């Protein structure tokens, strides 16, 4: 379960304060599929960064399972991040590692056995349809393929939650739908999914819970929401 | 634990290999830095040898009157030996002085003949005094001036050579101090260049480091391979720099011998090859590890 309790995030630059998120409160239950919707700069990425402890909130509390993310210690960070799989718009693959090695890295970092790696990595790559590109480097893959490697990597540690921050932003419609279908499949297998996007068609197709953000504030939170922007 | 260590080492080697050009660029800079470091060591050896050779040539000799009993000479020697500044004293009796003289001039028939004509040994017994430090000859000379046995002295060479000895002493002193400053300065440049090169190499990897953290890798798991890379840089650079320096020293050695006859640089290098290699590896690997560790810590804070 994820709880945001009156969370605000302000950035101070040269005595000028920018509001990234203001007084946001919501709860996400396990196995939910939630979409975060809003224009660029509405605060979607801030919520993602707060969840993976890349940023600390200015006010309020962020709770992820048994972790109070605000108070998390340096050495606990890797454990928290292994329980959350993150997918980014720009894929963020390690350029000098093959698809196999990129996915395996998450397992290696978690200290898993070599035999596990040899068993699970091909399975994960097969699930995303990339078994035949296992030994290709990211530069040899298309955008859609890179994003599928990123999904396989996010999934490999069986996280409690997958966060996808604009995962289809750099993809053509066909590849975008493939990615969304994969996310739905992952959710159906029991993983919580938080999808940040501004793609209207996708939101309307999903018919799942939608949290709407505008200028850092939550303006709507609806079950089976639609994409509505003022 | 062992698996993690193995993975860290494997990732270090993989990264070194796959970063091809970047690794080569970093490596070549470290090789240059190590060559400079090696140059410093050799420069140090050469100046030390040259200065020691020069120092060895400086001495004070006391020549005793022909009628001085040997007892007095030995007493003088004993008295001088109590001085802390004296390194060693060689007693050359009159017979031995003659022997040395004859040996030195054996090819000069005129001198040999005139020596034979002289019935008596014209040479004086002497004490040859060497000090630890050229500056200390003044003290020894002062002691001689005040000695009770001064009456037996025919002459003391210090008085004649005082200016030269003093000047040599100053030159040796300045060369040592200047050499040290130069060494520190050049070593500092080599360290800074290597450090910054490794820092730049890691800077170009900062995004990857961020990704690794987001995927849940611990700091030590991220830092490890970079430290391993640092060790690889140090090892390869150490070996290559020795391989470059070897032939250079081999060809330069005869020319250096012209200036400093006391040293055969090539045979010194060959007999101390492993010491040289050890220094190079220590310097290269140490610098590699320290630079990587410092450079990466900046990117491990998120």
Short mmCIF file of C-alpha atoms in Angstrom, two decimals:
data_model
loop_
_atom_site.label_atom_id
_atom_site.label_comp_id
_atom_site.label_asym_id
_atom_site.label_seq_id
_atom_site.Cartn_x
_atom_site.Cartn_y
_atom_site.Cartn_z
CA UNK A 1 0.00 0.00 0.00
CA UNK A 2 1.15 3.51 -0.83
CA UNK A 3 0.07 6.54 1.15
CA UNK A 4 0.72 10.20 0.29
CA UNK A 5 -0.19 12.35 3.29
CA UNK A 6 -0.43 16.11 2.60
CA UNK A 7 2.73 15.96 0.54
CA UNK A 8 4.23 19.18 -0.85
CA UNK A 9 7.41 19.72 -2.80
CA UNK A 10 8.86 23.14 -3.44
CA UNK A 11 12.06 24.02 -5.25
CA UNK A 12 13.97 27.14 -4.31
CA UNK A 13 16.00 28.72 -7.05
CA UNK A 14 17.44 32.20 -6.54
CA UNK A 15 14.93 33.21 -3.88
CA UNK A 16 12.16 32.20 -6.28
CA UNK A 17 9.98 29.31 -5.14
CA UNK A 18 8.53 26.82 -7.63
CA UNK A 19 5.71 24.54 -6.57
CA UNK A 20 6.08 21.02 -7.94
CA UNK A 21 3.44 19.42 -5.72
CA UNK A 22 1.08 20.93 -3.17
CA UNK A 23 -0.79 19.18 -0.39
CA UNK A 24 -1.26 15.92 -2.27
CA UNK A 25 -3.03 13.11 -0.40
CA UNK A 26 -4.02 9.76 -1.84
CA UNK A 27 -3.75 6.05 -1.20
CA UNK A 28 -2.95 3.30 -3.69
CA UNK A 29 -3.90 -0.22 -2.68
CA UNK A 30 -1.97 -3.30 -3.74
CA UNK A 31 -2.79 -4.71 -7.15
CA UNK A 32 -4.40 -1.46 -8.25
CA UNK A 33 -3.74 0.07 -11.69
CA UNK A 34 -3.63 3.83 -11.25
CA UNK A 35 -2.96 6.47 -13.91
CA UNK A 36 -1.49 9.85 -13.05
CA UNK A 37 -2.69 12.36 -15.60
CA UNK A 38 -1.71 15.94 -16.26
CA UNK A 39 0.16 18.30 -18.53
CA UNK A 40 3.92 18.53 -18.46
CA UNK A 41 4.97 20.17 -15.21
CA UNK A 42 1.73 19.20 -13.43
CA UNK A 43 3.64 17.15 -10.84
CA UNK A 44 3.50 13.59 -12.21
CA UNK A 45 7.25 13.06 -12.27
CA UNK A 46 7.57 14.65 -8.83
CA UNK A 47 5.29 11.97 -7.39
CA UNK A 48 7.43 9.30 -9.09
CA UNK A 49 10.66 10.83 -7.75
CA UNK A 50 9.24 11.06 -4.22
CA UNK A 51 8.18 7.41 -4.34
CA UNK A 52 11.61 6.12 -5.33
CA UNK A 53 13.28 8.54 -2.89
CA UNK A 54 15.11 10.43 -5.60
CA UNK A 55 13.67 13.54 -3.94
CA UNK A 56 12.51 14.26 -0.41
CA UNK A 57 9.20 16.04 0.22
CA UNK A 58 9.25 19.56 1.66
CA UNK A 59 6.19 18.71 3.80
CA UNK A 60 4.06 15.64 4.46
CA UNK A 61 4.76 11.91 4.49
CA UNK A 62 5.24 9.29 1.81
CA UNK A 63 4.70 5.71 2.91
CA UNK A 64 5.52 2.67 0.81
CA UNK A 65 4.62 -0.62 2.50
CA UNK A 66 6.62 -0.69 5.70
CA UNK A 67 8.93 2.14 4.58
CA UNK A 68 8.51 5.75 5.62
CA UNK A 69 10.21 7.06 2.51
CA UNK A 70 11.05 10.46 4.11
CA UNK A 71 13.03 8.85 6.87
CA UNK A 72 14.68 6.11 4.85
CA UNK A 73 18.39 5.62 5.55
CA UNK A 74 21.05 5.57 2.81
CA UNK A 75 21.71 1.85 3.20
CA UNK A 76 17.99 1.00 2.98
CA UNK A 77 17.55 2.79 -0.34
CA UNK A 78 18.66 -0.12 -2.56
CA UNK A 79 16.18 -2.46 -0.80
CA UNK A 80 13.31 0.01 -1.35
CA UNK A 81 14.24 0.43 -4.99
CA UNK A 82 14.35 -3.32 -5.57
CA UNK A 83 10.70 -3.44 -4.46
CA UNK A 84 9.74 -0.82 -7.04
CA UNK A 85 10.36 -1.36 -10.73
CA UNK A 86 10.66 1.89 -12.65
CA UNK A 87 10.17 2.45 -16.38
CA UNK A 88 11.14 5.81 -17.89
CA UNK A 89 10.30 7.66 -21.08
CA UNK A 90 14.00 7.64 -22.05
CA UNK A 91 14.38 3.90 -21.20
CA UNK A 92 17.53 4.41 -19.12
CA UNK A 93 19.27 1.22 -20.16
CA UNK A 94 22.97 0.75 -19.50
CA UNK A 95 24.44 1.38 -22.97
CA UNK A 96 27.45 -0.89 -22.55
CA UNK A 97 25.43 -3.92 -21.52
CA UNK A 98 23.38 -6.30 -23.67
CA UNK A 99 19.64 -6.78 -23.12
CA UNK A 100 20.44 -9.87 -21.09
CA UNK A 101 23.02 -8.05 -18.97
CA UNK A 102 20.74 -5.05 -18.42
CA UNK A 103 18.03 -7.29 -17.00
CA UNK A 104 20.54 -9.46 -15.16
CA UNK A 105 22.07 -6.37 -13.53
CA UNK A 106 18.97 -5.85 -11.35
CA UNK A 107 19.30 -9.44 -10.12
CA UNK A 108 23.06 -9.17 -9.64
CA UNK A 109 22.60 -5.99 -7.64
CA UNK A 110 20.12 -7.83 -5.43
CA UNK A 111 22.74 -10.54 -4.84
CA UNK A 112 20.81 -13.33 -6.53
CA UNK A 113 22.47 -16.58 -7.55
CA UNK A 114 23.96 -17.03 -11.01
CA UNK A 115 21.66 -20.00 -11.62
CA UNK A 116 18.63 -17.76 -10.91
CA UNK A 117 19.94 -15.22 -13.39
CA UNK A 118 20.39 -17.83 -16.09
CA UNK A 119 16.87 -19.12 -15.49
CA UNK A 120 14.84 -15.94 -14.95
CA UNK A 121 16.40 -13.43 -17.36
CA UNK A 122 15.57 -15.38 -20.54
CA UNK A 123 12.05 -15.93 -19.14
CA UNK A 124 11.55 -12.21 -18.56
CA UNK A 125 12.89 -11.33 -22.01
CA UNK A 126 10.62 -13.97 -23.53
CA UNK A 127 7.64 -12.44 -21.73
CA UNK A 128 8.32 -9.08 -23.38
CA UNK A 129 8.97 -10.77 -26.72
CA UNK A 130 12.69 -10.18 -26.96
CA UNK A 131 14.20 -13.61 -26.56
CA UNK A 132 15.94 -13.37 -29.93
CA UNK A 133 17.51 -9.99 -29.05
CA UNK A 134 18.98 -11.15 -25.78
CA UNK A 135 22.58 -10.40 -26.75
CA UNK A 136 21.97 -7.13 -28.58
CA UNK A 137 23.18 -3.85 -27.13
CA UNK A 138 20.64 -1.01 -26.61
CA UNK A 139 21.98 0.87 -29.64
CA UNK A 140 20.98 -2.10 -31.79
CA UNK A 141 17.37 -2.02 -30.55
CA UNK A 142 14.38 0.10 -31.60
CA UNK A 143 12.63 2.40 -29.12
CA UNK A 144 9.86 -0.11 -28.47
CA UNK A 145 12.37 -2.90 -27.94
CA UNK A 146 14.40 -0.78 -25.53
CA UNK A 147 11.28 -0.05 -23.52
CA UNK A 148 10.46 -3.75 -23.39
CA UNK A 149 13.94 -4.49 -22.05
CA UNK A 150 13.31 -1.80 -19.42
CA UNK A 151 10.03 -3.50 -18.48
CA UNK A 152 11.75 -6.89 -18.22
CA UNK A 153 14.35 -5.27 -15.95
CA UNK A 154 11.66 -3.60 -13.83
CA UNK A 155 9.83 -6.92 -13.46
CA UNK A 156 12.73 -9.25 -12.80
CA UNK A 157 12.93 -8.71 -9.03
CA UNK A 158 9.17 -9.35 -8.66
CA UNK A 159 8.57 -5.87 -7.26
CA UNK A 160 5.48 -4.87 -5.28
CA UNK A 161 4.93 -2.05 -7.71
CA UNK A 162 5.78 -0.91 -11.21
CA UNK A 163 6.03 2.82 -11.85
CA UNK A 164 5.92 3.82 -15.50
CA UNK A 165 6.78 7.49 -16.08
CA UNK A 166 5.57 8.41 -19.59
CA UNK A 167 6.64 4.99 -20.90
CA UNK A 168 5.08 5.58 -24.32
CA UNK A 169 6.31 9.15 -24.75
CA UNK A 170 9.05 8.25 -27.22
CA UNK A 171 7.20 5.49 -29.04
CA UNK A 172 4.97 5.22 -32.10
CA UNK A 173 1.29 4.25 -31.48
CA UNK A 174 1.74 0.56 -32.27
CA UNK A 175 4.69 0.17 -29.90
CA UNK A 176 2.91 2.33 -27.33
CA UNK A 177 -0.04 -0.06 -27.26
CA UNK A 178 2.29 -3.05 -26.92
CA UNK A 179 3.81 -1.46 -23.84
CA UNK A 180 0.41 -0.65 -22.31
CA UNK A 181 -0.76 -4.22 -22.94
CA UNK A 182 2.35 -5.48 -21.14
CA UNK A 183 1.59 -3.22 -18.19
CA UNK A 184 -1.99 -4.52 -18.03
CA UNK A 185 -0.66 -8.09 -18.12
CA UNK A 186 1.78 -7.31 -15.31
CA UNK A 187 -1.07 -5.83 -13.24
CA UNK A 188 -3.26 -8.86 -13.88
CA UNK A 189 -0.46 -11.06 -12.56
CA UNK A 190 -0.75 -9.17 -9.25
CA UNK A 191 1.64 -6.21 -9.35
CA UNK A 192 0.50 -2.67 -8.52
CA UNK A 193 1.00 -0.35 -11.50
CA UNK A 194 1.31 3.44 -11.40
CA UNK A 195 1.25 4.92 -14.88
CA UNK A 196 2.10 8.59 -15.39
CA UNK A 197 1.02 9.76 -18.84
CA UNK A 198 -0.66 12.49 -20.80
CA UNK A 199 -1.89 10.17 -23.55
CA UNK A 200 -5.65 10.64 -23.74
CA UNK A 201 -6.42 7.53 -25.80
CA UNK A 202 -4.60 5.26 -23.43
CA UNK A 203 -6.37 6.63 -20.34
CA UNK A 204 -9.78 6.38 -21.94
CA UNK A 205 -9.08 2.83 -23.11
CA UNK A 206 -7.91 1.64 -19.71
CA UNK A 207 -11.03 2.56 -17.73
CA UNK A 208 -9.11 2.34 -14.46
CA UNK A 209 -8.54 4.74 -11.60
CA UNK A 210 -7.27 8.16 -12.72
CA UNK A 211 -5.64 10.81 -10.53
CA UNK A 212 -5.68 14.18 -12.26
CA UNK A 213 -2.98 16.76 -11.52
CA UNK A 214 -2.91 20.44 -12.37
CA UNK A 215 -0.15 22.82 -11.33
CA UNK A 216 0.99 20.51 -8.58
CA UNK A 217 -2.48 19.97 -7.09
CA UNK A 218 -4.75 16.93 -7.31
CA UNK A 219 -7.91 18.09 -9.02
CA UNK A 220 -9.74 14.76 -9.37
CA UNK A 221 -9.36 11.18 -8.24
CA UNK A 222 -11.88 8.85 -9.88
CA UNK A 223 -12.38 5.12 -10.27
CA UNK A 224 -12.76 4.32 -13.99
CA UNK A 225 -11.73 7.85 -14.82
CA UNK A 226 -11.53 9.58 -18.15
CA UNK A 227 -8.98 12.01 -19.45
CA UNK A 228 -10.35 15.47 -18.88
CA UNK A 229 -8.21 18.56 -19.04
CA UNK A 230 -9.50 22.05 -18.53
CA UNK B 1 29.86 -12.26 -0.82
CA UNK B 2 32.21 -14.13 -3.14
CA UNK B 3 29.63 -14.01 -5.94
CA UNK B 4 29.31 -10.23 -5.48
CA UNK B 5 33.09 -9.82 -5.57
CA UNK B 6 33.28 -11.93 -8.70
CA UNK B 7 30.53 -9.82 -10.31
CA UNK B 8 32.26 -6.57 -9.37
CA UNK B 9 35.52 -7.78 -10.94
CA UNK B 10 33.72 -9.07 -14.03
CA UNK B 11 31.84 -5.80 -14.47
CA UNK B 12 35.08 -3.85 -14.07
CA UNK B 13 36.77 -5.82 -16.86
CA UNK B 14 33.67 -5.64 -19.08
CA UNK B 15 33.39 -1.90 -18.65
CA UNK B 16 37.11 -1.43 -19.36
CA UNK B 17 36.83 -3.51 -22.53
CA UNK B 18 33.55 -2.10 -23.82
CA UNK B 19 34.44 1.53 -23.16
CA UNK B 20 37.26 0.98 -25.69
CA UNK B 21 38.30 4.49 -26.68
CA UNK B 22 37.64 6.06 -23.33
CA UNK B 23 39.73 3.36 -21.64
CA UNK B 24 42.55 3.84 -24.15
CA UNK B 25 42.55 7.62 -23.66
CA UNK B 26 42.60 7.28 -19.88
CA UNK B 27 45.26 4.59 -20.08
CA UNK B 28 47.57 6.67 -22.28
CA UNK B 29 47.37 9.62 -19.89
CA UNK B 30 48.22 7.38 -16.93
CA UNK B 31 51.14 5.88 -18.90
CA UNK B 32 52.46 9.42 -19.48
CA UNK B 33 52.03 10.26 -15.80
CA UNK B 34 53.87 7.07 -14.83
CA UNK B 35 56.69 7.85 -17.26
CA UNK B 36 57.04 11.22 -15.57
CA UNK B 37 57.07 9.46 -12.22
CA UNK B 38 59.73 7.07 -13.48
CA UNK B 39 61.72 10.01 -14.81
CA UNK B 40 61.60 11.54 -11.36
CA UNK B 41 62.96 8.37 -9.76
CA UNK B 42 65.81 8.18 -12.29
CA UNK B 43 66.56 11.89 -11.96
CA UNK B 44 66.73 11.39 -8.22
CA UNK B 45 69.14 8.46 -8.56
CA UNK B 46 71.35 10.38 -10.98
CA UNK B 47 71.58 13.52 -8.88
CA UNK B 48 72.21 11.48 -5.75
CA UNK B 49 75.02 9.54 -7.43
CA UNK B 50 76.53 12.67 -8.93
CA UNK B 51 76.36 14.55 -5.64
CA UNK B 52 77.79 11.64 -3.65
CA UNK B 53 80.62 11.34 -6.16
CA UNK B 54 81.28 15.03 -5.82
CA UNK B 55 81.14 14.85 -2.04
CA UNK B 56 83.60 11.97 -2.02
CA UNK B 57 86.12 14.11 -3.84
CA UNK B 58 86.14 16.71 -1.09
CA UNK B 59 88.45 16.10 1.87
CA UNK B 60 91.00 17.68 4.19
CA UNK B 61 94.52 16.36 4.34
CA UNK B 62 96.99 17.07 7.13
CA UNK B 63 100.62 16.63 6.15
CA UNK B 64 103.00 16.01 9.04
CA UNK B 65 106.55 17.19 9.30
CA UNK B 66 109.09 14.52 8.42
CA UNK B 67 110.34 14.25 11.98
CA UNK B 68 106.86 13.61 13.49
CA UNK B 69 106.82 10.35 15.49
CA UNK B 70 104.10 7.95 14.37
CA UNK B 71 102.68 8.05 17.90
CA UNK B 72 101.80 11.71 17.50
CA UNK B 73 100.12 11.09 14.19
CA UNK B 74 98.02 8.29 15.66
CA UNK B 75 97.15 10.50 18.64
CA UNK B 76 95.97 13.19 16.25
CA UNK B 77 93.92 10.60 14.37
CA UNK B 78 92.32 9.39 17.60
CA UNK B 79 91.52 12.90 18.70
CA UNK B 80 89.89 13.69 15.35
CA UNK B 81 87.87 10.50 15.43
CA UNK B 82 86.06 11.76 18.49
CA UNK B 83 84.48 14.52 16.38
CA UNK B 84 80.92 13.73 15.33
CA UNK B 85 81.42 15.46 11.99
CA UNK B 86 84.22 13.13 10.87
CA UNK B 87 83.11 10.26 8.66
CA UNK B 88 86.45 8.52 8.30
CA UNK B 89 90.14 9.15 8.52
CA UNK B 90 92.76 7.43 6.46
CA UNK B 91 96.32 7.36 7.68
CA UNK B 92 98.90 7.33 4.92
CA UNK B 93 102.43 6.74 6.27
CA UNK B 94 105.37 8.08 4.32
CA UNK B 95 106.24 4.65 2.79
CA UNK B 96 102.76 4.18 1.53
CA UNK B 97 102.64 7.72 0.15
CA UNK B 98 105.78 6.91 -1.80
CA UNK B 99 104.29 3.68 -3.08
CA UNK B 100 101.18 5.46 -4.26
CA UNK B 101 103.27 8.15 -5.86
CA UNK B 102 105.45 5.61 -7.68
CA UNK B 103 102.44 3.67 -8.85
CA UNK B 104 100.78 6.80 -10.17
CA UNK B 105 103.87 7.90 -12.08
CA UNK B 106 105.28 4.53 -13.13
CA UNK B 107 105.06 5.47 -16.79
CA UNK B 108 106.87 8.75 -16.28
CA UNK B 109 110.53 7.85 -16.48
CA UNK B 110 111.76 11.33 -15.54
CA UNK B 111 109.96 11.19 -12.18
CA UNK B 112 111.02 7.60 -11.51
CA UNK B 113 114.61 8.50 -12.22
CA UNK B 114 114.64 11.56 -10.06
CA UNK B 115 113.08 9.55 -7.22
CA UNK B 116 115.84 7.00 -7.49
CA UNK B 117 118.44 9.72 -7.37
CA UNK B 118 116.99 11.04 -4.16
CA UNK B 119 118.18 8.72 -1.43
CA UNK B 120 115.52 9.76 1.00
CA UNK B 121 111.70 9.54 0.80
CA UNK B 122 110.62 13.12 0.10
CA UNK B 123 106.93 12.53 0.81
CA UNK B 124 105.13 13.37 4.02
CA UNK B 125 102.86 11.22 6.15
CA UNK B 126 99.30 12.41 6.03
CA UNK B 127 95.85 12.01 7.47
CA UNK B 128 93.05 12.16 4.97
CA UNK B 129 89.82 13.30 6.61
CA UNK B 130 86.34 12.99 5.16
CA UNK B 131 83.30 14.65 6.74
CA UNK B 132 79.67 13.51 6.61
CA UNK B 133 78.64 16.79 5.10
CA UNK B 134 80.71 19.30 3.09
CA UNK B 135 79.54 22.07 5.42
CA UNK B 136 81.28 20.40 8.33
CA UNK B 137 84.81 20.90 7.01
CA UNK B 138 84.83 24.37 8.57
CA UNK B 139 84.25 22.83 12.00
CA UNK B 140 86.96 20.24 11.47
CA UNK B 141 89.32 22.90 10.26
CA UNK B 142 88.54 25.01 13.33
CA UNK B 143 89.30 22.05 15.57
CA UNK B 144 92.66 21.57 13.83
CA UNK B 145 93.55 25.23 14.31
CA UNK B 146 93.10 24.97 18.04
CA UNK B 147 94.69 21.56 18.50
CA UNK B 148 97.66 21.15 20.83
CA UNK B 149 99.40 18.93 18.30
CA UNK B 150 99.26 21.63 15.66
CA UNK B 151 103.01 22.06 15.95
CA UNK B 152 103.61 18.80 14.04
CA UNK B 153 101.59 19.91 10.99
CA UNK B 154 103.53 20.80 7.88
CA UNK B 155 100.37 21.96 6.07
CA UNK B 156 96.59 21.50 6.05
CA UNK B 157 94.94 21.44 2.64
CA UNK B 158 91.68 22.97 3.81
CA UNK B 159 93.19 26.38 4.04
CA UNK B 160 94.12 26.16 0.36
CA UNK B 161 90.82 24.72 -0.83
CA UNK B 162 88.41 26.40 1.60
CA UNK B 163 86.69 28.51 -1.05
CA UNK B 164 86.20 25.63 -3.46
CA UNK B 165 84.95 23.30 -0.72
CA UNK B 166 82.51 25.87 0.53
CA UNK B 167 81.21 26.57 -2.93
CA UNK B 168 80.81 22.87 -3.71
CA UNK B 169 78.98 22.46 -0.44
CA UNK B 170 76.56 25.20 -1.40
CA UNK B 171 76.02 23.71 -4.88
CA UNK B 172 75.30 20.27 -3.43
CA UNK B 173 72.92 21.77 -0.91
CA UNK B 174 71.01 23.80 -3.48
CA UNK B 175 70.85 20.89 -5.92
CA UNK B 176 69.35 18.67 -3.23
CA UNK B 177 66.77 21.21 -2.13
CA UNK B 178 65.92 22.31 -5.69
CA UNK B 179 65.67 18.67 -6.80
CA UNK B 180 63.23 17.92 -4.03
CA UNK B 181 61.00 20.87 -4.91
CA UNK B 182 61.12 19.91 -8.59
CA UNK B 183 60.24 16.30 -7.75
CA UNK B 184 57.30 17.33 -5.58
CA UNK B 185 56.06 19.74 -8.23
CA UNK B 186 56.26 17.25 -11.12
CA UNK B 187 54.78 14.43 -9.04
CA UNK B 188 51.90 16.71 -8.09
CA UNK B 189 51.23 17.47 -11.76
CA UNK B 190 51.29 13.76 -12.62
CA UNK B 191 48.86 13.01 -9.79
CA UNK B 192 46.49 15.82 -10.76
CA UNK B 193 46.47 14.88 -14.45
CA UNK B 194 45.73 11.23 -13.66
CA UNK B 195 43.08 12.14 -11.11
CA UNK B 196 41.30 14.48 -13.50
CA UNK B 197 41.45 12.00 -16.37
CA UNK B 198 39.81 9.30 -14.28
CA UNK B 199 37.32 11.86 -13.00
CA UNK B 200 36.37 12.77 -16.56
CA UNK B 201 36.00 9.10 -17.49
CA UNK B 202 33.62 8.60 -14.57
CA UNK B 203 31.84 11.88 -15.31
CA UNK B 204 30.97 10.52 -18.74
CA UNK B 205 29.40 7.53 -16.95
CA UNK B 206 27.32 9.58 -14.51
CA UNK B 207 24.01 8.65 -16.15
CA UNK B 208 24.80 4.96 -15.93
CA UNK B 209 25.62 5.40 -12.27
CA UNK B 210 22.22 7.02 -11.74
CA UNK B 211 20.50 4.16 -13.55
CA UNK B 212 22.31 1.57 -11.44
CA UNK B 213 21.12 3.31 -8.30
CA UNK B 214 17.53 3.40 -9.52
CA UNK B 215 17.65 -0.31 -10.28
CA UNK B 216 18.55 -0.92 -6.64
CA UNK B 217 22.31 -1.42 -6.74
CA UNK B 218 24.12 -0.60 -3.50
CA UNK B 219 26.89 2.00 -3.48
CA UNK B 220 29.62 -0.60 -3.08
CA UNK B 221 28.23 -2.64 -5.98
CA UNK B 222 28.36 0.46 -8.19
CA UNK B 223 31.72 1.73 -6.94
CA UNK B 224 33.42 -1.69 -7.09
CA UNK B 225 33.75 -2.05 -10.88
CA UNK B 226 35.15 1.49 -11.19
CA UNK B 227 37.77 0.70 -8.57
CA UNK B 228 38.57 -2.52 -10.45
CA UNK B 229 38.95 -0.42 -13.61
CA UNK B 230 41.32 1.85 -11.69
CA UNK B 231 43.39 -1.20 -10.77
CA UNK B 232 43.40 -2.37 -14.41
CA UNK B 233 44.52 1.09 -15.56
CA UNK B 234 47.31 1.12 -12.97
CA UNK B 235 48.54 -2.38 -13.78
CA UNK B 236 48.58 -2.03 -17.55
CA UNK B 237 50.03 1.49 -17.41
CA UNK B 238 52.73 0.34 -14.98
CA UNK B 239 53.84 -2.50 -17.23
CA UNK B 240 53.70 -0.45 -20.44
CA UNK B 241 55.59 2.50 -18.95
CA UNK B 242 58.39 0.15 -17.85
CA UNK B 243 58.42 -1.39 -21.32
CA UNK B 244 58.80 2.09 -22.84
CA UNK B 245 61.39 3.29 -20.32
CA UNK B 246 63.59 0.15 -20.71
CA UNK B 247 64.86 0.77 -24.27
CA UNK B 248 65.11 4.54 -23.67
CA UNK B 249 67.38 3.94 -20.67
CA UNK B 250 69.36 1.34 -22.60
CA UNK B 251 70.21 3.82 -25.34
CA UNK B 252 70.66 6.83 -23.06
CA UNK B 253 72.88 5.00 -20.57
CA UNK B 254 76.23 5.44 -22.41
CA UNK B 255 75.62 9.18 -22.81
CA UNK B 256 74.77 9.58 -19.13
CA UNK B 257 77.99 7.74 -18.26
CA UNK B 258 79.94 10.53 -19.95
CA UNK B 259 78.55 13.06 -17.45
CA UNK B 260 78.40 10.82 -14.41
CA UNK B 261 81.02 8.07 -14.76
CA UNK B 262 80.05 6.58 -11.41
CA UNK B 263 76.78 5.16 -12.67
CA UNK B 264 75.79 2.64 -15.29
CA UNK B 265 72.12 3.50 -15.53
CA UNK B 266 71.14 0.53 -17.69
CA UNK B 267 72.65 -2.07 -15.38
CA UNK B 268 71.15 -0.23 -12.41
CA UNK B 269 67.75 -0.28 -14.11
CA UNK B 270 68.09 -3.93 -15.11
CA UNK B 271 69.11 -5.03 -11.62
CA UNK B 272 66.33 -2.99 -10.02
CA UNK B 273 63.69 -3.84 -12.63
CA UNK B 274 61.28 -5.35 -10.14
CA UNK B 275 61.70 -2.48 -7.71
CA UNK B 276 60.91 -0.07 -10.54
CA UNK B 277 57.92 -2.16 -11.60
CA UNK B 278 56.78 -2.33 -7.99
CA UNK B 279 56.92 1.45 -7.62
CA UNK B 280 55.10 1.96 -10.89
CA UNK B 281 52.37 -0.50 -9.99
CA UNK B 282 52.04 0.94 -6.51
CA UNK B 283 51.81 4.48 -7.86
CA UNK B 284 49.52 3.55 -10.78
CA UNK B 285 47.18 1.28 -8.87
CA UNK B 286 47.12 3.52 -5.81
CA UNK B 287 46.31 6.54 -7.93
CA UNK B 288 43.72 4.56 -9.91
CA UNK B 289 41.92 3.36 -6.79
CA UNK B 290 42.00 6.70 -4.98
CA UNK B 291 40.95 8.74 -8.03
CA UNK B 292 38.06 6.40 -8.89
CA UNK B 293 36.83 6.28 -5.32
CA UNK B 294 36.87 10.05 -4.92
CA UNK B 295 35.44 10.77 -8.36
CA UNK B 296 32.54 8.34 -8.05
CA UNK B 297 31.46 9.36 -4.56
CA UNK B 298 30.06 12.57 -6.07
CA UNK B 299 27.52 10.58 -8.08
CA UNK B 300 26.48 8.23 -5.32
CA UNK B 301 24.53 10.72 -3.23
CA UNK B 302 21.08 10.50 -4.82
#
